[in-house]
mmCIF file of C-alpha atoms and ligand atoms in Angstrom:
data_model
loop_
_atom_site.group_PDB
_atom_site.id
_atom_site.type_symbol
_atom_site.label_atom_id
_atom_site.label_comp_id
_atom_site.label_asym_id
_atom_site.label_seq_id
_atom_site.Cartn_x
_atom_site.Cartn_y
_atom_site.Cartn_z
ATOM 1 C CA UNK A 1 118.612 81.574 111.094
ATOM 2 C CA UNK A 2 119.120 84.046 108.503
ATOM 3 C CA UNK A 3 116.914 84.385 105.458
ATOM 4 C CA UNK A 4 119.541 84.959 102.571
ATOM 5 C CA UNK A 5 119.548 84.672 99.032
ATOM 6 C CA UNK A 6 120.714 86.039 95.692
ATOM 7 C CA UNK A 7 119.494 87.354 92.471
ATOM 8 C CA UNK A 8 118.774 84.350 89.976
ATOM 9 C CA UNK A 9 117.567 84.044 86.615
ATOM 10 C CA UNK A 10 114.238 83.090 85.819
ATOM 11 C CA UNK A 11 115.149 81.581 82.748
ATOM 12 C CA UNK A 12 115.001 78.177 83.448
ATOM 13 C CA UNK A 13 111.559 78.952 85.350
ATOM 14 C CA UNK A 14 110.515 79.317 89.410
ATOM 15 C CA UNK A 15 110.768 75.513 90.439
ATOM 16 C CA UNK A 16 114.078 75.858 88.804
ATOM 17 C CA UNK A 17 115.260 79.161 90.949
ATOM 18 C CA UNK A 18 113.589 77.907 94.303
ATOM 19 C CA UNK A 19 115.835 74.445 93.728
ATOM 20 C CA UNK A 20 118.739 76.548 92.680
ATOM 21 C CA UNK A 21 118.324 78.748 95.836
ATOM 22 C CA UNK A 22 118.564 75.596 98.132
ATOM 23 C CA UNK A 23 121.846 74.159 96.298
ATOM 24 C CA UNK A 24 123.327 77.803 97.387
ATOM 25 C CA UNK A 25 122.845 77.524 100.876
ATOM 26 C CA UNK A 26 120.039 79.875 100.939
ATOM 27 C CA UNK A 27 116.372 80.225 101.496
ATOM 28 C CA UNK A 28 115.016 83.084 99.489
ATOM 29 C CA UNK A 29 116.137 84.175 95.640
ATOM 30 C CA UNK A 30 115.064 87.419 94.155
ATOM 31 C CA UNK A 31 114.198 87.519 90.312
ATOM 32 C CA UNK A 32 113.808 89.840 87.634
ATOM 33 C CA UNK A 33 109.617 89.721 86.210
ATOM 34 C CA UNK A 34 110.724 90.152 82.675
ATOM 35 C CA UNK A 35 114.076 91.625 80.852
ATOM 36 C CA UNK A 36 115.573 94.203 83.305
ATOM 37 C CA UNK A 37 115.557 96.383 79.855
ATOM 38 C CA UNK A 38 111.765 95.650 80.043
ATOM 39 C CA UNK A 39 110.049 94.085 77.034
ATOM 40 C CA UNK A 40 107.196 91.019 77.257
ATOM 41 C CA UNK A 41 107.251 88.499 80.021
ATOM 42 C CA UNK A 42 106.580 84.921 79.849
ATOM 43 C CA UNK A 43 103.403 83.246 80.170
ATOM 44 C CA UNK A 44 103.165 82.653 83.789
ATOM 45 C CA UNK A 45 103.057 78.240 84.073
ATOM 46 C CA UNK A 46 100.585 77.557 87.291
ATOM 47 C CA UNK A 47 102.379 73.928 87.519
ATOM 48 C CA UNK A 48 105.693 75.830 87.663
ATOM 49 C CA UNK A 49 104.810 78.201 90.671
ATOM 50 C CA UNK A 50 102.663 75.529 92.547
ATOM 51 C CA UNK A 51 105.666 73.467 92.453
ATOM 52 C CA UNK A 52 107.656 76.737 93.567
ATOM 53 C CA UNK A 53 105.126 77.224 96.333
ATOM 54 C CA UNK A 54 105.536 73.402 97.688
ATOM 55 C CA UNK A 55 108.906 73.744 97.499
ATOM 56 C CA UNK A 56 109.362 76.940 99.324
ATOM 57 C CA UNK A 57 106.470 75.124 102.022
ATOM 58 C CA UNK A 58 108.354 72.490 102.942
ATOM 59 C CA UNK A 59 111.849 74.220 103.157
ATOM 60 C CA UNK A 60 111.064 77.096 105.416
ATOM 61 C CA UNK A 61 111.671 79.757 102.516
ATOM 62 C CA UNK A 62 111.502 83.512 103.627
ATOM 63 C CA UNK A 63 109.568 85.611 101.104
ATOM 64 C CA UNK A 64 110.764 85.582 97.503
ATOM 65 C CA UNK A 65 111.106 89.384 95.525
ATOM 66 C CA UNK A 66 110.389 89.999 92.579
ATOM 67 C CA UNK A 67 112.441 93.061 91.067
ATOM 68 C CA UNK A 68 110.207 95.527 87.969
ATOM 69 C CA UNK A 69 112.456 96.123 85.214
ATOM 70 C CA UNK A 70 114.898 99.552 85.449
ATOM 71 C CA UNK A 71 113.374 100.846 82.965
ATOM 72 C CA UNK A 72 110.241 101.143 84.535
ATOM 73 C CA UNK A 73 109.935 104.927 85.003
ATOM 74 C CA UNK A 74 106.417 106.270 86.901
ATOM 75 C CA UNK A 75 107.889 109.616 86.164
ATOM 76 C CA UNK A 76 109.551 109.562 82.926
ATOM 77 C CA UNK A 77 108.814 112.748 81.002
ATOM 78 C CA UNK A 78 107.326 111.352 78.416
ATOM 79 C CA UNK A 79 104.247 109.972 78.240
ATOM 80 C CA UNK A 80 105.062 106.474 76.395
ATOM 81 C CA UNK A 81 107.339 105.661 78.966
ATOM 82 C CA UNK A 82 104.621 106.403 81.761
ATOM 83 C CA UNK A 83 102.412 103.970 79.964
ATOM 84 C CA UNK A 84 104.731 101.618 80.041
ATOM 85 C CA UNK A 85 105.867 101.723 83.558
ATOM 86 C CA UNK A 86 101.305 101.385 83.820
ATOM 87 C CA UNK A 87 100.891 98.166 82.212
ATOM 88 C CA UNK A 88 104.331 96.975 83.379
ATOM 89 C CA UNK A 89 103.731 97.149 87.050
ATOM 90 C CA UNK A 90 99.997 96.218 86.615
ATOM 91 C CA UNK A 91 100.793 93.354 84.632
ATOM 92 C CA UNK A 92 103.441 92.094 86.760
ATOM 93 C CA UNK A 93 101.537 92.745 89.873
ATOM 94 C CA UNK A 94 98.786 90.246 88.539
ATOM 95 C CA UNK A 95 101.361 87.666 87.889
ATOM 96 C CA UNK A 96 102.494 87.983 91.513
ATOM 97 C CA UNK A 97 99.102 86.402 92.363
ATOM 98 C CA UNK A 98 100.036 83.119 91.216
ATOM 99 C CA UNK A 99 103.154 83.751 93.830
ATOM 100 C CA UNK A 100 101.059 85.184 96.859
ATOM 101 C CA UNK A 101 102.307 87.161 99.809
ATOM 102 C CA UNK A 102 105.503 87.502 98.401
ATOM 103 C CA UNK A 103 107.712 90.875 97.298
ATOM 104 C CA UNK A 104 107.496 92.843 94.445
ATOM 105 C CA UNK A 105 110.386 95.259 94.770
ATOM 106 C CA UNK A 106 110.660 98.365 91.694
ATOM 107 C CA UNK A 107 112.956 101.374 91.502
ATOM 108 C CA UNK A 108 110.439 104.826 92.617
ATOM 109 C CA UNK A 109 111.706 106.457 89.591
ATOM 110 C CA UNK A 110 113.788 109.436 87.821
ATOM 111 C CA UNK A 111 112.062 112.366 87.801
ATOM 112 C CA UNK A 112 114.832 113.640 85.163
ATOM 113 C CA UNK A 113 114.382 118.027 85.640
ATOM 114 C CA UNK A 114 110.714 118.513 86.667
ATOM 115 C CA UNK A 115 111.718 118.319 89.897
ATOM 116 C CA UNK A 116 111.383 116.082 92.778
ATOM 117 C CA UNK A 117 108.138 116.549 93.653
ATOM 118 C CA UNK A 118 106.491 116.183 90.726
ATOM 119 C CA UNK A 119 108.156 113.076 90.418
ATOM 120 C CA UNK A 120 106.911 111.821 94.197
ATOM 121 C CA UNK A 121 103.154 113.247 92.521
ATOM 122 C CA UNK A 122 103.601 110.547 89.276
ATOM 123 C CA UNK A 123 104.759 107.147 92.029
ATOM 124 C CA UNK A 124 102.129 107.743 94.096
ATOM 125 C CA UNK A 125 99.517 108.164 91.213
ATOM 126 C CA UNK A 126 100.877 105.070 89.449
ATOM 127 C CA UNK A 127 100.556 103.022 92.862
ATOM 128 C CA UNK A 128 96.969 104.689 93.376
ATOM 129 C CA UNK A 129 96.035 103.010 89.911
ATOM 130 C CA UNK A 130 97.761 99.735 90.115
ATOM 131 C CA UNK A 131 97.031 99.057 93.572
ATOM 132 C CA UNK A 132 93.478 96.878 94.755
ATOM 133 C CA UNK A 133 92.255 95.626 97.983
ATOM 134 C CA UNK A 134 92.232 92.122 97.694
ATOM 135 C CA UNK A 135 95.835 91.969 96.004
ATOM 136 C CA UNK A 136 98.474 89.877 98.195
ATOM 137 C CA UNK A 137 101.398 90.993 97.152
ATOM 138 C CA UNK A 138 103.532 94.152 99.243
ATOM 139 C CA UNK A 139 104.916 96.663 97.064
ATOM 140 C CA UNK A 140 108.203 97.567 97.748
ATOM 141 C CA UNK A 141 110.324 101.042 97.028
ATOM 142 C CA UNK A 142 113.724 100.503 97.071
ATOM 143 C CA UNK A 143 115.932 103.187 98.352
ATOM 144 C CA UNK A 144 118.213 104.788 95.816
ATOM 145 C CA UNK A 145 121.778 105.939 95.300
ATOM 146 C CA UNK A 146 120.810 109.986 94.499
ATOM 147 C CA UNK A 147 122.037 109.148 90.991
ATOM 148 C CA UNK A 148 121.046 111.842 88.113
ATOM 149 C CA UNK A 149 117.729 112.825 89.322
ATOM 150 C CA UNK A 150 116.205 109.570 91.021
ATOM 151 C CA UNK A 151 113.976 109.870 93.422
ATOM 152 C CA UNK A 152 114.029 107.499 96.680
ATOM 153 C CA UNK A 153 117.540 108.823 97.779
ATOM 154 C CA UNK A 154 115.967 110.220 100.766
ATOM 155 C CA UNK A 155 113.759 108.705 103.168
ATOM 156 C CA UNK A 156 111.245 111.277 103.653
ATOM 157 C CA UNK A 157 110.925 110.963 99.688
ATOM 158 C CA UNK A 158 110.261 107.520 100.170
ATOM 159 C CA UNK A 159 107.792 108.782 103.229
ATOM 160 C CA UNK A 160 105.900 111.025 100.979
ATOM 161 C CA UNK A 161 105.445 108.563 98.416
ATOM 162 C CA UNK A 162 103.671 106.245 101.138
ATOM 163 C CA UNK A 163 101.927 108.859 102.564
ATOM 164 C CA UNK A 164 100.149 109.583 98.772
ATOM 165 C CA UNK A 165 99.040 106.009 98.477
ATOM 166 C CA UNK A 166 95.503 105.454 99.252
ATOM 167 C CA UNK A 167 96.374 101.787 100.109
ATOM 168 C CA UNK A 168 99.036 102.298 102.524
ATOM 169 C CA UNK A 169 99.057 98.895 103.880
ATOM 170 C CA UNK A 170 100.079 97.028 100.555
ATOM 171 C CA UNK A 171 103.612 99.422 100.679
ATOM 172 C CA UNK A 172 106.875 98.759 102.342
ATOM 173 C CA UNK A 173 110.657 99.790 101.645
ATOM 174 C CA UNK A 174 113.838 97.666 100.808
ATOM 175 C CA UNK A 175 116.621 98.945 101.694
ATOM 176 C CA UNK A 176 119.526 98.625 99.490
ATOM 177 C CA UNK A 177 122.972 98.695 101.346
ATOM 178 C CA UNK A 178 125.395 99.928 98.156
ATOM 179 C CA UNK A 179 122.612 102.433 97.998
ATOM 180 C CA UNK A 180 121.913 103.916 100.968
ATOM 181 C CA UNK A 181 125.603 104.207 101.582
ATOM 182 C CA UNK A 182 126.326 105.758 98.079
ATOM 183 C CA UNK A 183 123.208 108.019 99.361
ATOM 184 C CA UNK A 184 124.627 109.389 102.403
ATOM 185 C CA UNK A 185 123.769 107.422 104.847
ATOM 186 C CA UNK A 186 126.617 106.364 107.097
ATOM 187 C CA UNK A 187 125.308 102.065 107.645
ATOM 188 C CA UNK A 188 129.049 101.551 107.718
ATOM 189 C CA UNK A 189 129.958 103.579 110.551
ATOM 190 C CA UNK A 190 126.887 104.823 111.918
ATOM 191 C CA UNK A 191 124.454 102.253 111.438
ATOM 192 C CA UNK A 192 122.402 102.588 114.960
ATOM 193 C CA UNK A 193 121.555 106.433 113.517
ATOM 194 C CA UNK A 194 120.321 105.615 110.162
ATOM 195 C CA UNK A 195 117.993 103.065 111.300
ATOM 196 C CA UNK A 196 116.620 105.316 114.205
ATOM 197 C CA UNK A 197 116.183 107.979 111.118
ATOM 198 C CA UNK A 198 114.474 105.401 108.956
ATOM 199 C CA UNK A 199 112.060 104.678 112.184
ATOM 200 C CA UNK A 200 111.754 108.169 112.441
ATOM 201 C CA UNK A 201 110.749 108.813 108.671
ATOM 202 C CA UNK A 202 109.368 106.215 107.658
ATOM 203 C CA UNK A 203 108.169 103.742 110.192
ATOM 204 C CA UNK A 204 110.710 100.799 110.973
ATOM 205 C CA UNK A 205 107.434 98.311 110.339
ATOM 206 C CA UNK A 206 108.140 99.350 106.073
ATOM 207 C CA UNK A 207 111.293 97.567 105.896
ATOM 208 C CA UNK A 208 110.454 94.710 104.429
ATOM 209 C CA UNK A 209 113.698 93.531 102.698
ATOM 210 C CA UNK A 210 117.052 94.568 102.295
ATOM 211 C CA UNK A 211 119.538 94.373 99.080
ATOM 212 C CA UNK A 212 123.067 93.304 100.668
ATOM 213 C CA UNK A 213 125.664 94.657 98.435
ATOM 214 C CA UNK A 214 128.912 96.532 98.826
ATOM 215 C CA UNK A 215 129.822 99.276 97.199
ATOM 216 C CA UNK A 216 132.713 99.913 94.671
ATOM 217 C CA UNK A 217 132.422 103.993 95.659
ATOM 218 C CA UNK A 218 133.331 105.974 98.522
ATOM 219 C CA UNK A 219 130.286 107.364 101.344
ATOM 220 C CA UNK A 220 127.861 109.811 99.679
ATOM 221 C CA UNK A 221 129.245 109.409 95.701
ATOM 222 C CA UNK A 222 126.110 108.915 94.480
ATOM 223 C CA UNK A 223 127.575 105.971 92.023
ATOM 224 C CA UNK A 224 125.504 102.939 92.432
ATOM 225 C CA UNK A 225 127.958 100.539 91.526
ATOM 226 C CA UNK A 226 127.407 96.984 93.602
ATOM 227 C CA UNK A 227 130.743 94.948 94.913
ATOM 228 C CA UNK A 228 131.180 91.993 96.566
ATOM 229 C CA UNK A 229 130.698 91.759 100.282
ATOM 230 C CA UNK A 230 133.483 92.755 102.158
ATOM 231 C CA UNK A 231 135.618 93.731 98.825
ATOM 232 C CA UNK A 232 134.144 97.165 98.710
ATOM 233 C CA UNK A 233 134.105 100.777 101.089
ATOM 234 C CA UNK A 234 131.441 99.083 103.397
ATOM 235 C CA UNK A 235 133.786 96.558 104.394
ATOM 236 C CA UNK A 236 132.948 93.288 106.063
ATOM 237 C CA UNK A 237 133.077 94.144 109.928
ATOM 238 C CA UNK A 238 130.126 96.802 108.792
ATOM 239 C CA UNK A 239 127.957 93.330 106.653
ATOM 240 C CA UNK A 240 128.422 91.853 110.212
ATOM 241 C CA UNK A 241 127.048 94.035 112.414
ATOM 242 C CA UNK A 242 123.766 94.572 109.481
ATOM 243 C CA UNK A 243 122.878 90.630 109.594
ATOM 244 C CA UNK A 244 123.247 90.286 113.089
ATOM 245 C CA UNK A 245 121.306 93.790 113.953
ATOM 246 C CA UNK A 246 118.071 92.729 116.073
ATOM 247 C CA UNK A 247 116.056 94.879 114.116
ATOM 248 C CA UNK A 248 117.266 93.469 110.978
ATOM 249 C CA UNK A 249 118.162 90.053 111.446
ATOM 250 C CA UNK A 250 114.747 88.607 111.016
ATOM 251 C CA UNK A 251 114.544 89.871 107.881
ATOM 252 C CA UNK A 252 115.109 88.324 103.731
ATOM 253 C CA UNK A 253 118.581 89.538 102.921
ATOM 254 C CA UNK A 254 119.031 89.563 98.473
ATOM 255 C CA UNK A 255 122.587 89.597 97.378
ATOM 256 C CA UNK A 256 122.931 91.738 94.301
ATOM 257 C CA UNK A 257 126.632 91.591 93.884
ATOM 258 C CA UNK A 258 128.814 90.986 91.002
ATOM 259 C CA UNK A 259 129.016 86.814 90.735
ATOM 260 C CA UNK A 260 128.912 83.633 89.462
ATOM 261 C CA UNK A 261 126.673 81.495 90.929
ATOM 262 C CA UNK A 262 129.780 79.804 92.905
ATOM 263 C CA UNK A 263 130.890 83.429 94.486
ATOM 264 C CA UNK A 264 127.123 83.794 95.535
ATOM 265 C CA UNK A 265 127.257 80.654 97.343
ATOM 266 C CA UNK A 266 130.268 81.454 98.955
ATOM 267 C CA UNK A 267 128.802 85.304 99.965
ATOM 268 C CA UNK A 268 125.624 83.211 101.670
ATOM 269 C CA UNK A 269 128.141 81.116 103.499
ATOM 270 C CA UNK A 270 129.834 83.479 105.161
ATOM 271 C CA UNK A 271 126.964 85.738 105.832
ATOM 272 C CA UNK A 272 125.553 82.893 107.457
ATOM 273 C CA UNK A 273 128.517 82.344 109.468
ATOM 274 C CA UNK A 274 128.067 85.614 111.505
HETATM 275 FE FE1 FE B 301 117.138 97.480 92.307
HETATM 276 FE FE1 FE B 302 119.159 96.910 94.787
HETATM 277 ZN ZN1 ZN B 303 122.012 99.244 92.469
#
């Protein structure tokens, strides 16, 4: 069976999404930790994700992922921001406790002009001081579009990253379709050869989760713009062959696309279909 969800709001709190989830057809959601334009986060309610954990129990949920704010910039040239991107992940990354062994899923950054691998130097010593042993939670790098100066575009950026972090075991990848195509990486025609590379680079065993969204640009534009499945350059025939691949199928699939609730439900159903 495929584990599939969408992006939902956390408004209404985690019971709330996990329910919401179900009525969709799927058995996963992914949700933002606070404001994707960052600012303060709720007070975490233990009776709210102990009811999310019961729920997710007793209908066979896949991991849930939780998605860091974009602004969250490890490599932001100035220092305030830096800070921020500190206390946000290490803040959020305690919250995740009250979740455990779940996803917590962040953009590596934008290293805007001091170059890339100054920018790779910054992630890695953020996730060398936010990272501890006992924590439950698997960090995840998402692979990015090559917009402006983000870093992540590339898999052995993503690779080096990893290889920095003293706690190797609590990092994995997700792998965001619209991305990775926008990025130069051919999943639409090619897909066989960009996951050998990502085995290659990276170590298949890191791909934890994987964003499922179309893209409104051509291969290699370096846009990030998300479209509906099968309404966008990847194309449906290309969604087909990702949620039935062996090495992916297994998998929690996140739709990120641009719905309703109501188109979401439709996107699980026919993803499910395949
Ligand atoms: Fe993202
Ligand atoms: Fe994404
Ligand atoms: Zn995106």
């Amino acid at each position: 069976m495929l584990n599939i969800g969408c992006h939902l709001s956390v408004s209404k709190g985690f019971e709330s999404m996990g329910k919401q989830a179900i009525e969709l057809g799927g058995n996963t959601f992914q949700f933002f930790t606070r404001n994707p334009r960052g600012g303060k986060a709720k007070d975490i309610d233990a009776e709210d994700t102990q009811a999310l954990l019961s729920l997710m129990k007793e209908n066979n949920f896949a991991k849930i992922l939780a998605h860091a704010p974009y602004t969250l910039n490890p490599c932001s040239k100035d220092e305030r921001t830096r800070e921020f991107a500190f206390e946000t992940m290490s803040d959020d990354l305690k919250r995740m406790e009250y979740l455990p062994y779940n996803l917590y899923n962040f953009h590596p950054g934008s290293h805007v002009g001091q170059g890339v691998d100054a920018g790779i130097e910054m992630i890695s010593s953020l996730l060398n001081t936010v990272l501890w042993e006992d924590m439950t939670t698997t960090v995840l790098l998402e692979t990015m579009s090559g917009k402006g100066s983000e870093v992540g575009s590339k898999f052995t950026e993503l690779r080096e990253i990893i290889d920095n972090v003293q706690l190797k075991e609590k990092m994995g990848v997700c792998l965001d379709t619209c991305h990775v195509y926008d990025g130069g990486y051919d999943i639409k025609d090619n897909l066989e050869a960009v996951l050998e590379e990502f085995d290659k680079v990276i170590g298949i065993d890191r791909l934890k989760a994987i964003h499922i969204n179309d893209s409104k640009n051509p291969f290699e534009s370096h846009k990030d713009r998300h479209e509906k499945i099968g309404e966008g350059y990847i194309g449906i025939e290309a969604f087909e062959r990702i949620v039935t691949h062996p090495v992916l199928k297994n998998l929690p699939f996140y739709l990120e696309t641009p719905n309703e609730l109501d188109g979401y439900a439709k996107e699980i159903s026919l993803l499910k279909s395949f």
